[in-house]
PDB file of C-alpha atoms in Angstrom:
ATOM      1  CA  MET G  16      11.002   0.814 -21.222  1.00  0.00           C
ATOM      2  CA  ARG G  17      10.635  -1.277 -18.089  1.00  0.00           C
ATOM      3  CA  ILE G  18       8.526  -0.053 -15.162  1.00  0.00           C
ATOM      4  CA  ASP G  19       8.739  -1.659 -11.715  1.00  0.00           C
ATOM      5  CA  VAL G  20       6.350  -0.735  -8.916  1.00  0.00           C
ATOM      6  CA  VAL G  21       6.855  -1.707  -5.267  1.00  0.00           C
ATOM      7  CA  THR G  22       3.687  -1.591  -3.172  1.00  0.00           C
ATOM      8  CA  ILE G  23       1.784  -3.374  -0.413  1.00  0.00           C
ATOM      9  CA  PHE G  24      -1.311  -3.384  -2.632  1.00  0.00           C
ATOM     10  CA  PRO G  25      -0.295  -4.980  -5.958  1.00  0.00           C
ATOM     11  CA  GLY G  26      -3.914  -5.164  -7.117  1.00  0.00           C
ATOM     12  CA  TYR G  27      -4.139  -1.372  -7.008  1.00  0.00           C
ATOM     13  CA  LEU G  28      -1.877  -1.232 -10.057  1.00  0.00           C
ATOM     14  CA  ASP G  29      -4.126  -3.354 -12.271  1.00  0.00           C
ATOM     15  CA  PRO G  30      -5.077  -0.278 -14.384  1.00  0.00           C
ATOM     16  CA  LEU G  31      -1.540  -0.407 -15.793  1.00  0.00           C
ATOM     17  CA  ARG G  32      -2.764  -3.389 -17.839  1.00  0.00           C
ATOM     18  CA  HIS G  33      -5.585  -1.487 -19.510  1.00  0.00           C
ATOM     19  CA  ALA G  34      -6.139   0.897 -22.415  1.00  0.00           C
ATOM     20  CA  LEU G  35      -3.031   2.547 -23.892  1.00  0.00           C
ATOM     21  CA  LEU G  36      -0.703   1.043 -21.319  1.00  0.00           C
ATOM     22  CA  GLY G  37      -2.092  -2.400 -22.036  1.00  0.00           C
ATOM     23  CA  LYS G  38      -1.551  -1.848 -25.740  1.00  0.00           C
ATOM     24  CA  ALA G  39       2.036  -0.774 -25.086  1.00  0.00           C
ATOM     25  CA  ILE G  40       2.615  -3.982 -23.121  1.00  0.00           C
ATOM     26  CA  GLU G  41       1.037  -6.054 -25.876  1.00  0.00           C
ATOM     27  CA  ARG G  42       3.211  -4.426 -28.524  1.00  0.00           C
ATOM     28  CA  GLY G  43       6.382  -4.998 -26.520  1.00  0.00           C
ATOM     29  CA  ILE G  44       7.006  -1.271 -26.145  1.00  0.00           C
ATOM     30  CA  MET G  45       7.090  -1.565 -22.367  1.00  0.00           C
ATOM     31  CA  THR G  46       7.321  -4.149 -19.598  1.00  0.00           C
ATOM     32  CA  VAL G  47       5.605  -3.638 -16.239  1.00  0.00           C
ATOM     33  CA  ALA G  48       6.262  -5.626 -13.071  1.00  0.00           C
ATOM     34  CA  VAL G  49       4.496  -5.048  -9.748  1.00  0.00           C
ATOM     35  CA  HIS G  50       6.224  -6.271  -6.574  1.00  0.00           C
ATOM     36  CA  ASP G  51       4.551  -6.952  -3.241  1.00  0.00           C
ATOM     37  CA  LEU G  52       6.650  -5.231  -0.578  1.00  0.00           C
ATOM     38  CA  ARG G  53       5.563  -7.823   1.975  1.00  0.00           C
ATOM     39  CA  SER G  54       7.612 -10.418   0.070  1.00  0.00           C
ATOM     40  CA  TRP G  55      10.627  -8.945   1.844  1.00  0.00           C
ATOM     41  CA  SER G  56       9.043  -9.074   5.317  1.00  0.00           C
ATOM     42  CA  HIS G  57       9.837 -12.265   7.216  1.00  0.00           C
ATOM     43  CA  ASP G  58       7.913 -12.022  10.467  1.00  0.00           C
ATOM     44  CA  VAL G  59       4.640 -13.871  10.952  1.00  0.00           C
ATOM     45  CA  HIS G  60       2.588 -10.681  10.517  1.00  0.00           C
ATOM     46  CA  ARG G  61       4.520  -9.576   7.400  1.00  0.00           C
ATOM     47  CA  THR G  62       5.094  -6.212   9.067  1.00  0.00           C
ATOM     48  CA  VAL G  63       6.215  -3.262   6.955  1.00  0.00           C
ATOM     49  CA  ASP G  64       5.812  -0.354   9.397  1.00  0.00           C
ATOM     50  CA  ASP G  65       6.601   0.781  12.939  1.00  0.00           C
ATOM     51  CA  SER G  66       6.072   3.737  15.277  1.00  0.00           C
ATOM     52  CA  PRO G  67       7.984   6.931  14.436  1.00  0.00           C
ATOM     53  CA  PHE G  68      10.997   7.938  16.495  1.00  0.00           C
ATOM     54  CA  GLY G  69      10.270  11.137  18.387  1.00  0.00           C
ATOM     55  CA  GLY G  70       6.613  10.268  18.743  1.00  0.00           C
ATOM     56  CA  GLY G  71       3.698  11.520  16.736  1.00  0.00           C
ATOM     57  CA  PRO G  72       0.718  10.042  14.921  1.00  0.00           C
ATOM     58  CA  GLY G  73       0.756   7.280  12.357  1.00  0.00           C
ATOM     59  CA  MET G  74       3.323   4.709  11.349  1.00  0.00           C
ATOM     60  CA  VAL G  75       6.495   4.831   9.256  1.00  0.00           C
ATOM     61  CA  MET G  76       7.487   2.200   6.709  1.00  0.00           C
ATOM     62  CA  VAL G  77      10.615   0.398   7.922  1.00  0.00           C
ATOM     63  CA  PRO G  78      14.001   0.404   6.171  1.00  0.00           C
ATOM     64  CA  THR G  79      14.662  -3.257   6.965  1.00  0.00           C
ATOM     65  CA  VAL G  80      11.980  -4.231   4.449  1.00  0.00           C
ATOM     66  CA  TRP G  81      12.286  -1.423   1.916  1.00  0.00           C
ATOM     67  CA  GLY G  82      16.078  -1.632   1.671  1.00  0.00           C
ATOM     68  CA  PRO G  83      16.264  -5.290   0.577  1.00  0.00           C
ATOM     69  CA  ALA G  84      13.254  -4.783  -1.701  1.00  0.00           C
ATOM     70  CA  LEU G  85      14.899  -1.950  -3.610  1.00  0.00           C
ATOM     71  CA  ASP G  86      18.205  -3.858  -3.709  1.00  0.00           C
ATOM     72  CA  ASP G  87      16.500  -6.804  -5.394  1.00  0.00           C
ATOM     73  CA  VAL G  88      14.416  -4.672  -7.763  1.00  0.00           C
ATOM     74  CA  ALA G  89      17.527  -2.838  -8.948  1.00  0.00           C
ATOM     75  CA  ALA G  90      19.324  -6.110  -9.656  1.00  0.00           C
ATOM     76  CA  LEU G  91      16.189  -8.130 -10.518  1.00  0.00           C
ATOM     77  CA  THR G  92      17.150 -10.754  -7.978  1.00  0.00           C
ATOM     78  CA  GLY G  93      15.331 -12.500  -5.120  1.00  0.00           C
ATOM     79  CA  PRO G  94      11.548 -11.993  -4.985  1.00  0.00           C
ATOM     80  CA  ALA G  95      11.849  -9.284  -7.639  1.00  0.00           C
ATOM     81  CA  ALA G  96      13.038 -11.876 -10.146  1.00  0.00           C
ATOM     82  CA  GLU G  97       9.981 -13.992  -9.388  1.00  0.00           C
ATOM     83  CA  SER G  98       7.446 -11.245 -10.162  1.00  0.00           C
ATOM     84  CA  ALA G  99       5.945 -12.044 -13.547  1.00  0.00           C
ATOM     85  CA  PRO G 100       5.500  -9.026 -15.834  1.00  0.00           C
ATOM     86  CA  LEU G 101       1.931  -7.837 -16.229  1.00  0.00           C
ATOM     87  CA  GLU G 102       0.000  -8.999 -19.255  1.00  0.00           C
ATOM     88  CA  THR G 103      -2.380  -6.756 -21.131  1.00  0.00           C
ATOM     89  CA  ALA G 104      -5.918  -6.959 -19.746  1.00  0.00           C
ATOM     90  CA  LEU G 105      -7.423  -7.701 -23.142  1.00  0.00           C
ATOM     91  CA  ALA G 106      -5.939  -8.575 -26.503  1.00  0.00           C
ATOM     92  CA  HIS G 107      -6.416  -5.492 -28.605  1.00  0.00           C
ATOM     93  CA  LYS G 108      -7.514  -5.543 -32.190  1.00  0.00           C
ATOM     94  CA  ALA G 109      -5.003  -4.657 -34.853  1.00  0.00           C
ATOM     95  CA  ALA G 110      -5.125  -0.950 -35.505  1.00  0.00           C
ATOM     96  CA  GLY G 111      -7.591  -0.171 -38.266  1.00  0.00           C
ATOM     97  CA  PRO G 112      -8.568   3.069 -39.979  1.00  0.00           C
ATOM     98  CA  ALA G 113      -9.218   5.788 -37.451  1.00  0.00           C
ATOM     99  CA  VAL G 114     -12.856   6.716 -36.972  1.00  0.00           C
ATOM    100  CA  ALA G 115     -13.458  10.075 -38.565  1.00  0.00           C
ATOM    101  CA  GLY G 116     -13.172  12.782 -35.995  1.00  0.00           C
ATOM    102  CA  ALA G 117     -11.950  10.434 -33.264  1.00  0.00           C
ATOM    103  CA  GLY G 118      -8.703  11.053 -31.443  1.00  0.00           C
ATOM    104  CA  ALA G 119      -6.084   8.400 -32.125  1.00  0.00           C
ATOM    105  CA  ASP G 120      -5.179   8.092 -28.484  1.00  0.00           C
ATOM    106  CA  GLY G 121      -8.683   8.245 -27.074  1.00  0.00           C
ATOM    107  CA  ASP G 122      -7.552   9.940 -23.870  1.00  0.00           C
ATOM    108  CA  GLY G 123      -8.222  13.602 -24.476  1.00  0.00           C
ATOM    109  CA  THR G 124      -7.748  14.559 -20.835  1.00  0.00           C
ATOM    110  CA  THR G 125      -4.623  16.129 -19.431  1.00  0.00           C
ATOM    111  CA  GLY G 126      -3.890  16.534 -15.743  1.00  0.00           C
ATOM    112  CA  SER G 127      -2.919  19.893 -14.347  1.00  0.00           C
ATOM    113  CA  VAL G 128      -1.598  19.931 -10.810  1.00  0.00           C
ATOM    114  CA  THR G 129       1.195  21.773  -9.151  1.00  0.00           C
ATOM    115  CA  ASP G 130       2.797  21.455  -5.771  1.00  0.00           C
ATOM    116  CA  GLY G 131       3.769  24.569  -3.864  1.00  0.00           C
ATOM    117  CA  SER G 132       5.234  22.560  -1.010  1.00  0.00           C
ATOM    118  CA  GLY G 133       8.695  23.333  -2.326  1.00  0.00           C
ATOM    119  CA  GLY G 134      11.718  21.131  -1.905  1.00  0.00           C
ATOM    120  CA  GLU G 135      14.119  19.942  -4.530  1.00  0.00           C
ATOM    121  CA  GLY G 136      13.993  16.492  -6.042  1.00  0.00           C
ATOM    122  CA  SER G 137      16.589  14.305  -4.425  1.00  0.00           C
ATOM    123  CA  GLY G 138      17.830  12.932  -7.719  1.00  0.00           C
ATOM    124  CA  ARG G 139      21.548  12.286  -7.848  1.00  0.00           C
ATOM    125  CA  GLU G 140      22.171  12.181 -11.519  1.00  0.00           C
ATOM    126  CA  GLY G 141      25.904  12.533 -11.296  1.00  0.00           C
ATOM    127  CA  ASP G 142      28.100  14.354 -13.778  1.00  0.00           C
ATOM    128  CA  PRO G 143      27.708  12.670 -17.143  1.00  0.00           C
ATOM    129  CA  GLY G 144      31.062  14.052 -18.164  1.00  0.00           C
ATOM    130  CA  GLU G 145      32.989  12.117 -15.535  1.00  0.00           C
ATOM    131  CA  GLY G 146      32.087   8.572 -16.461  1.00  0.00           C
ATOM    132  CA  ASP G 147      33.345   7.111 -13.188  1.00  0.00           C
ATOM    133  CA  GLY G 148      30.357   7.476 -10.831  1.00  0.00           C
ATOM    134  CA  PRO G 149      28.165   4.605  -9.671  1.00  0.00           C
ATOM    135  CA  GLY G 150      26.503   3.059 -12.671  1.00  0.00           C
ATOM    136  CA  ASP G 151      28.305   5.273 -15.185  1.00  0.00           C
ATOM    137  CA  ASP G 152      28.924   3.816 -18.611  1.00  0.00           C
ATOM    138  CA  GLY G 153      32.607   4.495 -19.194  1.00  0.00           C
ATOM    139  CA  ALA G 154      32.143   4.700 -22.954  1.00  0.00           C
ATOM    140  CA  THR G 155      29.335   7.240 -23.054  1.00  0.00           C
ATOM    141  CA  GLY G 156      29.464   8.795 -19.587  1.00  0.00           C
ATOM    142  CA  ARG G 157      25.780   7.973 -19.146  1.00  0.00           C
ATOM    143  CA  ASP G 158      24.583   7.018 -15.675  1.00  0.00           C
ATOM    144  CA  ASP G 159      22.754   3.770 -16.415  1.00  0.00           C
ATOM    145  CA  ARG G 160      21.318   3.211 -12.944  1.00  0.00           C
ATOM    146  CA  PRO G 161      17.519   2.890 -12.851  1.00  0.00           C
ATOM    147  CA  LEU G 162      15.531   5.990 -11.956  1.00  0.00           C
ATOM    148  CA  LEU G 163      13.778   5.541  -8.603  1.00  0.00           C
ATOM    149  CA  ILE G 164      10.687   7.694  -8.184  1.00  0.00           C
ATOM    150  CA  VAL G 165       9.228   8.225  -4.712  1.00  0.00           C
ATOM    151  CA  PRO G 166       5.798   9.904  -4.699  1.00  0.00           C
ATOM    152  CA  THR G 167       5.534  12.241  -1.713  1.00  0.00           C
ATOM    153  CA  PRO G 168       3.726  15.525  -0.935  1.00  0.00           C
ATOM    154  CA  ALA G 169       7.139  16.940  -0.029  1.00  0.00           C
ATOM    155  CA  GLY G 170       8.566  16.214  -3.484  1.00  0.00           C
ATOM    156  CA  ALA G 171       9.274  18.442  -6.459  1.00  0.00           C
ATOM    157  CA  PRO G 172       6.257  19.118  -8.721  1.00  0.00           C
ATOM    158  CA  PHE G 173       5.544  16.576 -11.435  1.00  0.00           C
ATOM    159  CA  THR G 174       5.040  18.432 -14.716  1.00  0.00           C
ATOM    160  CA  GLN G 175       4.748  17.715 -18.418  1.00  0.00           C
ATOM    161  CA  GLU G 176       8.470  18.420 -18.678  1.00  0.00           C
ATOM    162  CA  THR G 177       9.100  15.747 -16.060  1.00  0.00           C
ATOM    163  CA  ALA G 178       6.986  13.269 -18.016  1.00  0.00           C
ATOM    164  CA  ALA G 179       8.859  14.031 -21.228  1.00  0.00           C
ATOM    165  CA  ARG G 180      12.211  13.563 -19.527  1.00  0.00           C
ATOM    166  CA  TRP G 181      11.217  10.263 -17.955  1.00  0.00           C
ATOM    167  CA  SER G 182       9.805   8.968 -21.249  1.00  0.00           C
ATOM    168  CA  THR G 183      13.369   8.567 -22.543  1.00  0.00           C
ATOM    169  CA  GLU G 184      14.452   6.354 -19.629  1.00  0.00           C
ATOM    170  CA  ASP G 185      15.093   2.624 -19.959  1.00  0.00           C
ATOM    171  CA  ARG G 186      13.906   1.801 -16.427  1.00  0.00           C
ATOM    172  CA  LEU G 187      11.595   3.527 -13.974  1.00  0.00           C
ATOM    173  CA  VAL G 188      11.079   2.153 -10.463  1.00  0.00           C
ATOM    174  CA  PHE G 189       8.249   3.540  -8.335  1.00  0.00           C
ATOM    175  CA  ALA G 190       8.260   3.159  -4.541  1.00  0.00           C
ATOM    176  CA  CYS G 191       4.716   3.480  -3.162  1.00  0.00           C
ATOM    177  CA  GLY G 192       4.753   4.735   0.396  1.00  0.00           C
ATOM    178  CA  ARG G 193       1.856   4.463   2.832  1.00  0.00           C
ATOM    179  CA  TYR G 194       1.009   5.743   6.306  1.00  0.00           C
ATOM    180  CA  GLU G 195       3.374   8.592   7.273  1.00  0.00           C
ATOM    181  CA  GLY G 196       5.811   7.643   4.529  1.00  0.00           C
ATOM    182  CA  ILE G 197       9.036   5.691   4.097  1.00  0.00           C
ATOM    183  CA  ASP G 198      11.981   6.000   6.501  1.00  0.00           C
ATOM    184  CA  GLN G 199      14.170   8.704   4.928  1.00  0.00           C
ATOM    185  CA  ARG G 200      17.249   6.502   5.197  1.00  0.00           C
ATOM    186  CA  VAL G 201      15.761   4.243   2.535  1.00  0.00           C
ATOM    187  CA  VAL G 202      15.709   7.095   0.031  1.00  0.00           C
ATOM    188  CA  ASP G 203      19.200   8.245   0.995  1.00  0.00           C
ATOM    189  CA  ASP G 204      20.644   4.732   0.796  1.00  0.00           C
ATOM    190  CA  ALA G 205      18.934   3.971  -2.512  1.00  0.00           C
ATOM    191  CA  ALA G 206      20.931   6.745  -4.170  1.00  0.00           C
ATOM    192  CA  GLU G 207      23.879   4.327  -4.224  1.00  0.00           C
ATOM    193  CA  ARG G 208      22.019   2.067  -6.674  1.00  0.00           C
ATOM    194  CA  TYR G 209      19.548   4.446  -8.281  1.00  0.00           C
ATOM    195  CA  ARG G 210      19.128   7.977  -9.469  1.00  0.00           C
ATOM    196  CA  VAL G 211      16.420   9.164  -7.080  1.00  0.00           C
ATOM    197  CA  GLU G 212      13.654  11.718  -7.492  1.00  0.00           C
ATOM    198  CA  GLU G 213      11.030  12.531  -4.854  1.00  0.00           C
ATOM    199  CA  VAL G 214       7.994  13.885  -6.693  1.00  0.00           C
ATOM    200  CA  SER G 215       4.540  15.289  -5.882  1.00  0.00           C
ATOM    201  CA  ILE G 216       1.515  15.368  -8.191  1.00  0.00           C
ATOM    202  CA  GLY G 217      -0.274  18.129  -6.296  1.00  0.00           C
ATOM    203  CA  ASP G 218      -0.956  20.126  -3.171  1.00  0.00           C
ATOM    204  CA  TYR G 219      -2.926  17.452  -1.368  1.00  0.00           C
ATOM    205  CA  VAL G 220      -2.261  14.260   0.560  1.00  0.00           C
ATOM    206  CA  LEU G 221      -3.266  10.825  -0.712  1.00  0.00           C
ATOM    207  CA  ILE G 222      -3.633   7.634   1.296  1.00  0.00           C
ATOM    208  CA  GLY G 223      -0.732   6.084  -0.585  1.00  0.00           C
ATOM    209  CA  GLY G 224       1.532   6.484  -3.589  1.00  0.00           C
ATOM    210  CA  GLU G 225      -0.298   4.064  -5.884  1.00  0.00           C
ATOM    211  CA  VAL G 226      -2.710   6.631  -7.334  1.00  0.00           C
ATOM    212  CA  ALA G 227       0.179   8.995  -8.004  1.00  0.00           C
ATOM    213  CA  VAL G 228       2.026   6.202  -9.816  1.00  0.00           C
ATOM    214  CA  LEU G 229      -0.959   5.600 -12.093  1.00  0.00           C
ATOM    215  CA  VAL G 230      -1.112   9.305 -12.913  1.00  0.00           C
ATOM    216  CA  MET G 231       2.594   9.604 -13.661  1.00  0.00           C
ATOM    217  CA  ALA G 232       2.818   6.332 -15.588  1.00  0.00           C
ATOM    218  CA  GLU G 233       0.036   7.402 -17.953  1.00  0.00           C
ATOM    219  CA  ALA G 234       1.609  10.811 -18.489  1.00  0.00           C
ATOM    220  CA  VAL G 235       4.977   9.233 -19.268  1.00  0.00           C
ATOM    221  CA  VAL G 236       3.995   6.213 -21.347  1.00  0.00           C
ATOM    222  CA  ARG G 237       1.826   8.153 -23.794  1.00  0.00           C
ATOM    223  CA  LEU G 238       4.935  10.153 -24.782  1.00  0.00           C
ATOM    224  CA  ILE G 239       6.939   7.057 -25.752  1.00  0.00           C
ATOM    225  CA  PRO G 240       7.205   6.770 -29.551  1.00  0.00           C
ATOM    226  CA  GLY G 241       4.793   4.195 -30.912  1.00  0.00           C
ATOM    227  CA  VAL G 242       2.319   4.299 -28.031  1.00  0.00           C
ATOM    228  CA  LEU G 243      -0.044   6.858 -29.563  1.00  0.00           C
ATOM    229  CA  GLY G 244      -1.331   6.243 -33.055  1.00  0.00           C
ATOM    230  CA  ASN G 245      -0.933   9.919 -33.933  1.00  0.00           C
ATOM    231  CA  ARG G 246       2.184  11.732 -32.752  1.00  0.00           C
ATOM    232  CA  ALA G 247       0.359  15.074 -32.960  1.00  0.00           C
ATOM    233  CA  SER G 248      -1.962  13.855 -30.202  1.00  0.00           C
ATOM    234  CA  HIS G 249       0.630  14.675 -27.564  1.00  0.00           C
ATOM    235  CA  GLU G 250       2.461  17.387 -29.468  1.00  0.00           C
ATOM    236  CA  GLU G 251      -0.686  19.536 -29.232  1.00  0.00           C
ATOM    237  CA  ASP G 252      -1.444  18.710 -25.587  1.00  0.00           C
ATOM    238  CA  SER G 253      -1.801  21.240 -22.838  1.00  0.00           C
ATOM    239  CA  PHE G 254       1.609  22.344 -21.525  1.00  0.00           C
ATOM    240  CA  GLN G 255       3.546  21.159 -24.601  1.00  0.00           C
ATOM    241  CA  ASP G 256       3.899  24.789 -25.717  1.00  0.00           C
ATOM    242  CA  GLY G 257       3.470  26.210 -22.236  1.00  0.00           C
ATOM    243  CA  LEU G 258      -0.250  26.919 -22.692  1.00  0.00           C
ATOM    244  CA  LEU G 259      -3.437  25.105 -21.803  1.00  0.00           C
ATOM    245  CA  GLU G 260      -5.108  23.349 -24.699  1.00  0.00           C
ATOM    246  CA  GLY G 261      -8.205  25.083 -26.035  1.00  0.00           C
ATOM    247  CA  PRO G 262     -11.671  23.565 -26.550  1.00  0.00           C
ATOM    248  CA  CYS G 263     -12.290  20.755 -29.033  1.00  0.00           C
ATOM    249  CA  TYR G 264     -15.414  19.680 -30.934  1.00  0.00           C
ATOM    250  CA  THR G 265     -16.762  16.772 -32.986  1.00  0.00           C
ATOM    251  CA  ARG G 266     -20.038  15.674 -34.647  1.00  0.00           C
ATOM    252  CA  PRO G 267     -22.845  16.659 -34.691  1.00  0.00           C
ATOM    253  CA  ARG G 268     -22.369  20.196 -35.952  1.00  0.00           C
ATOM    254  CA  VAL G 269     -25.307  21.395 -33.830  1.00  0.00           C
ATOM    255  CA  TRP G 270     -26.137  19.792 -30.479  1.00  0.00           C
ATOM    256  CA  ARG G 271     -28.866  21.074 -28.181  1.00  0.00           C
ATOM    257  CA  GLY G 272     -28.787  24.361 -30.019  1.00  0.00           C
ATOM    258  CA  ARG G 273     -25.036  24.784 -29.576  1.00  0.00           C
ATOM    259  CA  GLU G 274     -23.032  25.099 -32.790  1.00  0.00           C
ATOM    260  CA  VAL G 275     -19.448  24.224 -33.544  1.00  0.00           C
ATOM    261  CA  PRO G 276     -17.444  27.422 -34.307  1.00  0.00           C
ATOM    262  CA  ASP G 277     -17.633  28.160 -38.028  1.00  0.00           C
ATOM    263  CA  VAL G 278     -13.868  28.517 -38.396  1.00  0.00           C
ATOM    264  CA  LEU G 279     -13.412  24.803 -37.660  1.00  0.00           C
ATOM    265  CA  LEU G 280     -15.569  23.983 -40.691  1.00  0.00           C
ATOM    266  CA  SER G 281     -13.894  26.484 -43.005  1.00  0.00           C
ATOM    267  CA  GLY G 282     -11.163  24.216 -44.355  1.00  0.00           C
ATOM    268  CA  ASP G 283      -8.680  27.075 -43.899  1.00  0.00           C
ATOM    269  CA  HIS G 284      -5.918  25.437 -41.880  1.00  0.00           C
ATOM    270  CA  ALA G 285      -4.125  28.708 -41.161  1.00  0.00           C
ATOM    271  CA  LYS G 286      -7.289  30.233 -39.722  1.00  0.00           C
ATOM    272  CA  VAL G 287      -7.982  27.065 -37.702  1.00  0.00           C
ATOM    273  CA  ASP G 288      -4.454  27.119 -36.262  1.00  0.00           C
ATOM    274  CA  ARG G 289      -4.788  30.789 -35.345  1.00  0.00           C
ATOM    275  CA  TRP G 290      -8.201  30.183 -33.728  1.00  0.00           C
ATOM    276  CA  ARG G 291      -6.796  27.320 -31.667  1.00  0.00           C
ATOM    277  CA  ARG G 292      -3.873  29.447 -30.553  1.00  0.00           C
ATOM    278  CA  ASP G 293      -6.219  32.297 -29.577  1.00  0.00           C
ATOM    279  CA  GLU G 294      -8.509  29.979 -27.614  1.00  0.00           C
ATOM    280  CA  SER G 295      -5.508  28.425 -25.905  1.00  0.00           C
ATOM    281  CA  LEU G 296      -4.327  31.885 -24.864  1.00  0.00           C
ATOM    282  CA  ARG G 297      -7.787  32.838 -23.591  1.00  0.00           C
ATOM    283  CA  ARG G 298      -8.131  29.656 -21.558  1.00  0.00           C
ATOM    284  CA  THR G 299      -4.652  30.030 -20.108  1.00  0.00           C
ATOM    285  CA  VAL G 300      -5.088  33.645 -19.023  1.00  0.00           C
ATOM    286  CA  ALA G 301      -8.433  32.785 -17.438  1.00  0.00           C
ATOM    287  CA  ARG G 302      -7.330  29.628 -15.600  1.00  0.00           C
ATOM    288  CA  ARG G 303      -3.547  29.594 -15.260  1.00  0.00           C
ATOM    289  CA  PRO G 304      -2.229  33.110 -15.981  1.00  0.00           C
ATOM    290  CA  GLU G 305       1.098  32.372 -14.288  1.00  0.00           C
ATOM    291  CA  LEU G 306       1.976  30.051 -17.182  1.00  0.00           C
ATOM    292  CA  LEU G 307       2.201  33.028 -19.522  1.00  0.00           C
ATOM    293  CA  ASP G 308       5.382  34.215 -17.824  1.00  0.00           C
ATOM    294  CA  ALA G 309       7.311  31.435 -19.552  1.00  0.00           C
ATOM    295  CA  VAL G 310       5.604  31.633 -22.970  1.00  0.00           C
ATOM    296  CA  GLU G 311       7.057  33.450 -25.965  1.00  0.00           C
ATOM    297  CA  LEU G 312       4.307  35.762 -27.208  1.00  0.00           C
ATOM    298  CA  ASP G 313       4.042  37.545 -30.543  1.00  0.00           C
ATOM    299  CA  ARG G 314       2.108  40.739 -31.305  1.00  0.00           C
ATOM    300  CA  ARG G 315      -1.101  38.889 -32.164  1.00  0.00           C
ATOM    301  CA  ASP G 316      -0.858  36.863 -28.950  1.00  0.00           C
ATOM    302  CA  ARG G 317      -0.583  40.040 -26.911  1.00  0.00           C
ATOM    303  CA  GLU G 318      -3.576  41.579 -28.667  1.00  0.00           C
ATOM    304  CA  VAL G 319      -5.685  38.539 -27.792  1.00  0.00           C
ATOM    305  CA  LEU G 320      -4.538  38.632 -24.183  1.00  0.00           C
ATOM    306  CA  ARG G 321      -5.163  42.359 -23.838  1.00  0.00           C
ATOM    307  CA  GLY G 322      -8.688  41.705 -25.053  1.00  0.00           C
ATOM    308  CA  GLU G 323      -9.060  39.423 -22.033  1.00  0.00           C
ATOM    309  CA  GLY G 324      -7.804  42.109 -19.654  1.00  0.00           C
ATOM    310  CA  TRP G 325      -4.237  40.774 -19.399  1.00  0.00           C
ATOM    311  CA  GLY G 326      -1.674  43.409 -18.566  1.00  0.00           C
ATOM    312  CA  THR G 327      -4.248  45.916 -17.317  1.00  0.00           C
ATOM    313  CA  PRO G 328      -4.699  46.943 -13.655  1.00  0.00           C
ATOM    314  CA  ASP G 329      -7.836  44.789 -13.436  1.00  0.00           C
ATOM    315  CA  GLY G 330      -6.418  41.974 -15.555  1.00  0.00           C
ATOM    316  CA  ALA G 331      -4.674  38.772 -14.634  1.00  0.00           C
TER     317      ALA G 331
END
C-alpha cells in the first residue's frame, strides 16, 4: 500500500514513522509520503487560504493551490514526485519470540467514535461492471484510481468496516483541511482523478485533518496482512464481530488485592471463549447498546443480556 498525505504541517505526520507503521515501512509493506501543500503556492507569502464568499468567520483553503496539488499527487508528478517517502523512525529488531502474555501488536486500544452529523460519503466508485469509467481497468472492470480521503465533520462516519475496506486498497491519499475547510469545488473536481470519500472520525471539530489522518491510518494499516505479528490480534478486536471487546488481564495473578477471573486460568478454552463472549455482551449493552441491533444473538447471548436488564422496560 502507498499512503500520500497533503498538509500544510508535514511535521505533524511524523508519528506515521513510529511503532507498527514504522515497522510496516521498514518491511516494505507500505510506503508513506507527506507533501507540503505550500509547495503548490507561488506567491511570496505562500498563501493557501482566502476569505469565504458570502461572508462569515474564518478562512477557506483555495482551489488554485489544492487543485494542482491533488493533480500532481495522483500522477506523482511535480512537487509530489520530489517528496521522499518517510523512513522508519528507528530500525526495529528482528521479531523474536513473543513475551509470554504480551500482545503481538502492542496496541491494545481501539477507538470508538461515531458521527451523527449525517451526510453520505462523496465517493464515486463507478460501476465495476462497466469497465469504461475514468481509471477503469478494462480487463477486470476495477476502478484503479487512488482513493482520496477528506477528513471533515460533515463526512460519513469512519468505522471498523471502513478501515477494513480501505486496508485492501493500493493507494490512499489524505487531504488535510484547515480553517473552515477546503473549497468544495476541489472535492468535486478531484472525483475526475480519484474515488473520493469525505469522512468524519467523530462528533467534534478538530483544528485540522492531520489528527484524523493519524487515527484512520493506524486503524487501516494494522489490518494489512503482515503488519501484526498475530492475525488474531485484530480478528478479536472491538467491532470485528459487532461487539465491544471485553476486559483483558495479564500477570501478576493478584494485584492490589484484585484477582484475575479464575476461568482465565482454567485451561478450558471453551469456557474461556464463552466468558469472553459474555463479558463482551455485558460491556456492549452497558456502553453501546445500539450495536446489538446488528449482532446475531443466540439463546445464551440473550440470557446474558437479559441478566443485564436488556429487553426489559428499565433495560437498555
